PDB file of C-alpha atoms and ligand atoms in Angstrom:
ATOM      1  CA  MET A   1      62.436  52.041  83.655  1.00 37.00           C
ATOM      2  CA  PRO A   2      63.891  51.696  87.027  1.00 42.00           C
ATOM      3  CA  ASN A   3      67.758  51.058  87.326  1.00 44.00           C
ATOM      4  CA  SER A   4      67.133  47.361  87.601  1.00 46.00           C
ATOM      5  CA  ALA A   5      66.523  47.488  83.795  1.00 44.00           C
ATOM      6  CA  ALA A   6      69.779  48.885  83.192  1.00 43.00           C
ATOM      7  CA  LEU A   7      71.313  46.348  85.649  1.00 46.00           C
ATOM      8  CA  ARG A   8      69.927  43.404  83.673  1.00 45.00           C
ATOM      9  CA  THR A   9      71.403  44.688  80.451  1.00 47.00           C
ATOM     10  CA  THR A  10      75.068  44.369  81.766  1.00 57.00           C
ATOM     11  CA  ASN A  11      74.580  41.331  84.000  1.00 73.00           C
ATOM     12  CA  HIS A  12      73.378  37.829  83.300  1.00 82.00           C
ATOM     13  CA  THR A  13      69.631  37.869  84.258  1.00 87.00           C
ATOM     14  CA  GLY A  14      69.698  34.429  85.414  1.00 92.00           C
ATOM     15  CA  ARG A  15      68.592  30.755  84.370  1.00 94.00           C
ATOM     16  CA  LEU A  16      66.337  28.280  85.639  1.00 96.00           C
ATOM     17  CA  ILE A  17      67.927  24.934  86.153  1.00 97.00           C
ATOM     18  CA  LEU A  18      66.197  21.476  86.682  1.00 98.00           C
ATOM     19  CA  THR A  19      68.406  18.409  87.518  1.00 98.00           C
ATOM     20  CA  PRO A  20      67.596  15.200  89.070  1.00 98.00           C
ATOM     21  CA  CYS A  21      67.437  15.297  93.054  1.00 97.00           C
ATOM     22  CA  ASP A  22      70.233  12.607  93.006  1.00 96.00           C
ATOM     23  CA  ALA A  23      73.021  14.810  91.655  1.00 96.00           C
ATOM     24  CA  THR A  24      74.923  11.629  90.324  1.00 96.00           C
ATOM     25  CA  ALA A  25      71.735  10.609  88.142  1.00 97.00           C
ATOM     26  CA  ALA A  26      72.607  10.587  84.601  1.00 97.00           C
ATOM     27  CA  PRO A  27      69.317  10.279  82.386  1.00 97.00           C
ATOM     28  CA  ASP A  28      69.331   9.889  78.703  1.00 95.00           C
ATOM     29  CA  SER A  29      69.351  13.145  76.936  1.00 94.00           C
ATOM     30  CA  ALA A  30      67.529  11.768  73.811  1.00 93.00           C
ATOM     31  CA  ALA A  31      64.642  10.403  75.960  1.00 96.00           C
ATOM     32  CA  LEU A  32      64.359  13.726  77.747  1.00 97.00           C
ATOM     33  CA  ILE A  33      64.356  15.646  74.409  1.00 96.00           C
ATOM     34  CA  ALA A  34      61.589  13.374  73.072  1.00 96.00           C
ATOM     35  CA  ALA A  35      59.693  13.966  76.250  1.00 97.00           C
ATOM     36  CA  LEU A  36      59.994  17.678  76.373  1.00 97.00           C
ATOM     37  CA  THR A  37      59.087  17.726  72.653  1.00 97.00           C
ATOM     38  CA  HIS A  38      56.216  15.597  73.198  1.00 97.00           C
ATOM     39  CA  CYS A  39      54.608  17.742  75.884  1.00 97.00           C
ATOM     40  CA  GLN A  40      55.489  20.947  73.668  1.00 97.00           C
ATOM     41  CA  CYS A  41      57.662  22.332  76.525  1.00 97.00           C
ATOM     42  CA  ILE A  42      60.418  22.693  73.603  1.00 95.00           C
ATOM     43  CA  GLY A  43      60.143  23.568  70.043  1.00 93.00           C
ATOM     44  CA  ALA A  44      62.410  23.669  67.231  1.00 90.00           C
ATOM     45  CA  PRO A  45      65.915  23.101  67.785  1.00 90.00           C
ATOM     46  CA  LEU A  46      68.085  26.224  67.431  1.00 86.00           C
ATOM     47  CA  SER A  47      71.084  25.768  65.071  1.00 69.00           C
ATOM     48  CA  ASN A  48      74.408  25.866  66.689  1.00 63.00           C
ATOM     49  CA  SER A  49      77.509  25.022  64.621  1.00 58.00           C
ATOM     50  CA  MET A  50      79.564  24.523  67.652  1.00 63.00           C
ATOM     51  CA  ILE A  51      77.333  21.624  68.728  1.00 61.00           C
ATOM     52  CA  PRO A  52      76.422  18.985  66.154  1.00 59.00           C
ATOM     53  CA  GLU A  53      73.559  17.491  67.942  1.00 64.00           C
ATOM     54  CA  PRO A  54      70.772  19.871  68.579  1.00 64.00           C
ATOM     55  CA  ARG A  55      70.619  20.641  72.150  1.00 88.00           C
ATOM     56  CA  LYS A  56      69.238  24.254  72.202  1.00 91.00           C
ATOM     57  CA  PHE A  57      65.559  24.791  71.650  1.00 92.00           C
ATOM     58  CA  THR A  58      62.931  27.542  71.285  1.00 92.00           C
ATOM     59  CA  ILE A  59      60.282  27.332  73.594  1.00 94.00           C
ATOM     60  CA  GLY A  60      57.161  25.048  72.806  1.00 95.00           C
ATOM     61  CA  ALA A  61      53.585  25.817  72.496  1.00 95.00           C
ATOM     62  CA  GLN A  62      52.878  24.602  75.880  1.00 96.00           C
ATOM     63  CA  PHE A  63      55.949  26.187  77.521  1.00 95.00           C
ATOM     64  CA  PHE A  64      54.030  28.661  79.447  1.00 93.00           C
ATOM     65  CA  THR A  65      51.497  26.275  81.077  1.00 95.00           C
ATOM     66  CA  LEU A  66      54.515  23.917  82.131  1.00 97.00           C
ATOM     67  CA  VAL A  67      56.605  26.744  83.496  1.00 95.00           C
ATOM     68  CA  SER A  68      54.798  29.435  85.580  1.00 93.00           C
ATOM     69  CA  PHE A  69      55.864  33.223  85.362  1.00 89.00           C
ATOM     70  CA  THR A  70      55.033  35.615  88.012  1.00 84.00           C
ATOM     71  CA  GLY A  71      55.560  39.049  88.499  1.00 67.00           C
ATOM     72  CA  CYS A  72      53.946  42.129  87.313  1.00 52.00           C
ATOM     73  CA  ALA A  73      56.895  43.194  85.034  1.00 44.00           C
ATOM     74  CA  VAL A  74      57.697  40.004  83.402  1.00 52.00           C
ATOM     75  CA  ASN A  75      58.839  40.777  79.632  1.00 56.00           C
ATOM     76  CA  ILE A  76      59.804  37.618  78.131  1.00 59.00           C
ATOM     77  CA  ALA A  77      61.130  37.752  74.651  1.00 53.00           C
ATOM     78  CA  THR A  78      60.876  34.812  72.481  1.00 55.00           C
ATOM     79  CA  ALA A  79      62.868  36.075  69.485  1.00 52.00           C
ATOM     80  CA  GLY A  80      64.840  38.755  68.068  1.00 50.00           C
ATOM     81  CA  SER A  81      67.548  39.252  70.904  1.00 52.00           C
ATOM     82  CA  SER A  82      70.534  37.356  71.961  1.00 50.00           C
ATOM     83  CA  SER A  83      68.798  36.754  75.418  1.00 56.00           C
ATOM     84  CA  PHE A  84      65.399  35.434  74.085  1.00 75.00           C
ATOM     85  CA  CYS A  85      64.037  32.664  76.383  1.00 86.00           C
ATOM     86  CA  HIS A  86      65.048  29.241  75.193  1.00 91.00           C
ATOM     87  CA  VAL A  87      65.877  25.683  76.595  1.00 94.00           C
ATOM     88  CA  TYR A  88      69.253  24.057  76.609  1.00 92.00           C
ATOM     89  CA  LEU A  89      70.650  20.792  77.523  1.00 94.00           C
ATOM     90  CA  PRO A  90      74.426  21.038  78.312  1.00 93.00           C
ATOM     91  CA  PRO A  91      76.557  17.916  77.688  1.00 92.00           C
ATOM     92  CA  LEU A  92      76.511  15.419  80.242  1.00 94.00           C
ATOM     93  CA  THR A  93      79.275  15.829  82.862  1.00 94.00           C
ATOM     94  CA  ALA A  94      81.495  13.000  84.000  1.00 95.00           C
ATOM     95  CA  THR A  95      80.741  13.821  87.762  1.00 95.00           C
ATOM     96  CA  PRO A  96      78.552  16.225  89.558  1.00 96.00           C
ATOM     97  CA  ILE A  97      79.484  19.776  89.281  1.00 95.00           C
ATOM     98  CA  LEU A  98      78.204  22.643  91.750  1.00 96.00           C
ATOM     99  CA  TYR A  99      76.260  25.329  90.023  1.00 95.00           C
ATOM    100  CA  SER A 100      76.508  28.606  91.948  1.00 94.00           C
ATOM    101  CA  GLY A 101      76.355  32.308  91.190  1.00 94.00           C
ATOM    102  CA  ARG A 102      76.068  35.595  92.703  1.00 93.00           C
ATOM    103  CA  ASN A 103      72.631  34.579  93.833  1.00 94.00           C
ATOM    104  CA  THR A 104      73.874  31.469  95.622  1.00 95.00           C
ATOM    105  CA  ARG A 105      73.330  31.746  99.566  1.00 95.00           C
ATOM    106  CA  PRO A 106      75.344  29.901 102.143  1.00 96.00           C
ATOM    107  CA  PRO A 107      74.551  26.177 101.939  1.00 96.00           C
ATOM    108  CA  ARG A 108      72.980  24.575 105.068  1.00 97.00           C
ATOM    109  CA  CYS A 109      74.613  21.425 106.855  1.00 97.00           C
ATOM    110  CA  PRO A 110      72.345  18.294 106.172  1.00 97.00           C
ATOM    111  CA  TYR A 111      72.962  17.473 109.768  1.00 97.00           C
ATOM    112  CA  CYS A 112      72.366  20.301 112.095  1.00 98.00           C
ATOM    113  CA  ARG A 113      71.278  22.862 109.192  1.00 97.00           C
ATOM    114  CA  CYS A 114      73.678  25.463 110.267  1.00 97.00           C
ATOM    115  CA  ARG A 115      74.556  28.069 107.430  1.00 97.00           C
ATOM    116  CA  VAL A 116      78.060  28.013 106.369  1.00 96.00           C
ATOM    117  CA  VAL A 117      78.551  31.625 105.684  1.00 95.00           C
ATOM    118  CA  ASP A 118      82.384  31.461 104.493  1.00 95.00           C
ATOM    119  CA  TRP A 119      81.533  28.095 102.483  1.00 94.00           C
ATOM    120  CA  ARG A 120      83.309  29.485  99.205  1.00 92.00           C
ATOM    121  CA  GLU A 121      86.601  29.817 101.303  1.00 92.00           C
ATOM    122  CA  ARG A 122      85.939  27.039 103.578  1.00 92.00           C
ATOM    123  CA  PHE A 123      85.006  24.577 101.193  1.00 93.00           C
ATOM    124  CA  HIS A 124      87.422  25.701  98.617  1.00 90.00           C
ATOM    125  CA  SER A 125      88.509  22.358  97.307  1.00 89.00           C
ATOM    126  CA  ALA A 126      85.072  20.622  97.286  1.00 91.00           C
ATOM    127  CA  VAL A 127      83.455  23.527  95.470  1.00 90.00           C
ATOM    128  CA  ASN A 128      85.154  22.166  92.244  1.00 89.00           C
ATOM    129  CA  SER A 129      84.669  18.614  93.092  1.00 92.00           C
ATOM    130  CA  PRO A 130      81.171  18.512  95.030  1.00 93.00           C
ATOM    131  CA  LEU A 131      81.679  14.560  95.563  1.00 94.00           C
ATOM    132  CA  LEU A 132      84.380  15.663  97.989  1.00 95.00           C
ATOM    133  CA  THR A 133      83.359  15.398 101.788  1.00 95.00           C
ATOM    134  CA  VAL A 134      83.488  18.388 103.967  1.00 95.00           C
ATOM    135  CA  GLN A 135      83.125  19.012 107.501  1.00 96.00           C
ATOM    136  CA  CYS A 136      80.637  21.158 109.278  1.00 97.00           C
ATOM    137  CA  PRO A 137      82.282  23.629 111.326  1.00 96.00           C
ATOM    138  CA  GLN A 138      79.473  23.488 113.744  1.00 97.00           C
ATOM    139  CA  CYS A 139      78.438  19.831 114.267  1.00 98.00           C
ATOM    140  CA  ALA A 140      81.842  18.325 112.877  1.00 97.00           C
ATOM    141  CA  MET A 141      79.966  15.917 110.885  1.00 97.00           C
ATOM    142  CA  LEU A 142      81.156  14.945 107.365  1.00 97.00           C
ATOM    143  CA  ALA A 143      79.249  15.087 104.098  1.00 96.00           C
ATOM    144  CA  PRO A 144      79.815  15.442 100.371  1.00 95.00           C
ATOM    145  CA  LEU A 145      79.254  19.000  99.394  1.00 94.00           C
ATOM    146  CA  LEU A 146      76.431  17.922  96.881  1.00 94.00           C
ATOM    147  CA  GLN A 147      74.547  16.505 100.128  1.00 95.00           C
ATOM    148  CA  TRP A 148      74.479  20.094 101.612  1.00 96.00           C
ATOM    149  CA  GLU A 149      71.170  22.129 101.208  1.00 96.00           C
ATOM    150  CA  TRP A 150      71.207  24.667  98.535  1.00 95.00           C
ATOM    151  CA  LYS A 151      67.657  25.274  98.475  1.00 95.00           C
ATOM    152  CA  GLN A 152      66.570  27.142  95.202  1.00 96.00           C
ATOM    153  CA  HIS A 153      69.986  29.208  95.106  1.00 95.00           C
ATOM    154  CA  GLY A 154      72.114  26.599  93.713  1.00 96.00           C
ATOM    155  CA  GLY A 155      72.983  22.928  93.398  1.00 95.00           C
ATOM    156  CA  CYS A 156      74.613  20.046  91.989  1.00 96.00           C
ATOM    157  CA  GLY A 157      74.112  17.759  88.931  1.00 96.00           C
ATOM    158  CA  ARG A 158      75.574  15.976  85.875  1.00 96.00           C
ATOM    159  CA  ARG A 159      72.375  16.198  83.731  1.00 96.00           C
ATOM    160  CA  LEU A 160      70.838  19.768  83.482  1.00 96.00           C
ATOM    161  CA  ILE A 161      67.855  21.234  81.546  1.00 97.00           C
ATOM    162  CA  VAL A 162      68.542  25.084  81.587  1.00 96.00           C
ATOM    163  CA  ILE A 163      65.996  27.898  80.750  1.00 95.00           C
ATOM    164  CA  GLU A 164      67.552  30.906  79.843  1.00 90.00           C
ATOM    165  CA  GLU A 165      66.804  33.910  80.750  1.00 87.00           C
ATOM    166  CA  VAL A 166      64.847  33.754  83.953  1.00 89.00           C
ATOM    167  CA  PHE A 167      65.382  36.121  86.746  1.00 88.00           C
ATOM    168  CA  PRO A 168      65.624  34.147  90.098  1.00 90.00           C
ATOM    169  CA  HIS A 169      62.138  33.145  91.353  1.00 89.00           C
ATOM    170  CA  GLU A 170      60.422  34.822  88.241  1.00 90.00           C
ATOM    171  CA  ALA A 171      59.711  31.104  86.945  1.00 93.00           C
ATOM    172  CA  THR A 172      58.543  27.855  88.550  1.00 95.00           C
ATOM    173  CA  PRO A 173      58.228  24.448  86.727  1.00 97.00           C
ATOM    174  CA  SER A 174      54.860  23.071  87.121  1.00 97.00           C
ATOM    175  CA  ASP A 175      54.110  19.843  89.068  1.00 97.00           C
ATOM    176  CA  GLU A 176      53.127  18.424  85.609  1.00 97.00           C
ATOM    177  CA  LEU A 177      56.438  19.172  84.042  1.00 98.00           C
ATOM    178  CA  LEU A 178      58.356  17.882  86.939  1.00 98.00           C
ATOM    179  CA  ALA A 179      56.255  14.654  86.785  1.00 97.00           C
ATOM    180  CA  GLN A 180      56.880  14.400  83.118  1.00 97.00           C
ATOM    181  CA  LEU A 181      60.644  14.454  83.912  1.00 98.00           C
ATOM    182  CA  ARG A 182      60.191  11.948  86.577  1.00 98.00           C
ATOM    183  CA  ALA A 183      58.325   9.460  84.393  1.00 98.00           C
ATOM    184  CA  VAL A 184      60.869   9.611  81.612  1.00 97.00           C
ATOM    185  CA  SER A 185      64.003   9.485  83.728  1.00 97.00           C
ATOM    186  CA  GLY A 186      62.685   7.332  86.535  1.00 97.00           C
ATOM    187  CA  GLU A 187      64.050  10.160  89.103  1.00 96.00           C
ATOM    188  CA  PRO A 188      62.680  12.874  90.993  1.00 98.00           C
ATOM    189  CA  TRP A 189      63.747  16.365  89.875  1.00 98.00           C
ATOM    190  CA  ARG A 190      64.541  19.491  91.534  1.00 97.00           C
ATOM    191  CA  TYR A 191      65.320  23.099  90.231  1.00 98.00           C
ATOM    192  CA  PHE A 192      67.355  26.059  91.008  1.00 97.00           C
ATOM    193  CA  TYR A 193      68.312  29.498  89.934  1.00 97.00           C
ATOM    194  CA  MET A 194      71.727  30.875  88.995  1.00 95.00           C
ATOM    195  CA  GLN A 195      72.839  34.154  87.955  1.00 94.00           C
ATOM    196  CA  GLU A 196      76.300  34.394  86.834  1.00 90.00           C
TER     197      GLU A 196
HETATM  198 ZN1   ZN S   1      76.557  20.649 111.055  1.00 87.05          ZN
END
């Protein structure tokens, strides 16, 4: 195997994260779990003594029709290792959190669309509180960090559906899955990738 295989054993492969487009939205987890179970995106709950409510699941029978995997070297383990593919609903957070990682690219200003290359330093205080407003260094407009354009390289949210382990852009949620999430939550959803 090439060096990338060795790299992926020592670094976090990545995760696919789905979240409402409105980063402040907080759809009910029980309703989401019921919908994901009904469409067989998720299967059995995975036991986790640290979390009383089952929020971690095996992939369901229709998972690979609802999430499209691409690439010629995709090797998705479904059991037998600590990094096998599973679906996880983290606890709802009180406010939106920015999820970024080593794959995250500079966000674009929602007004002038310039990229702020030094965003981690420049927006330091807002990175931990993405509701905070930051000023664009180019056009001087003010916007909360969660309104900046992160594309598929990061994003903000309170309610997440996390699919581990997914290399960035290796998997894409289908239109059907996004429609199911919209139907059950009343909110349009987006997705992005995060590598720790
Ligand atoms: Zn701007």
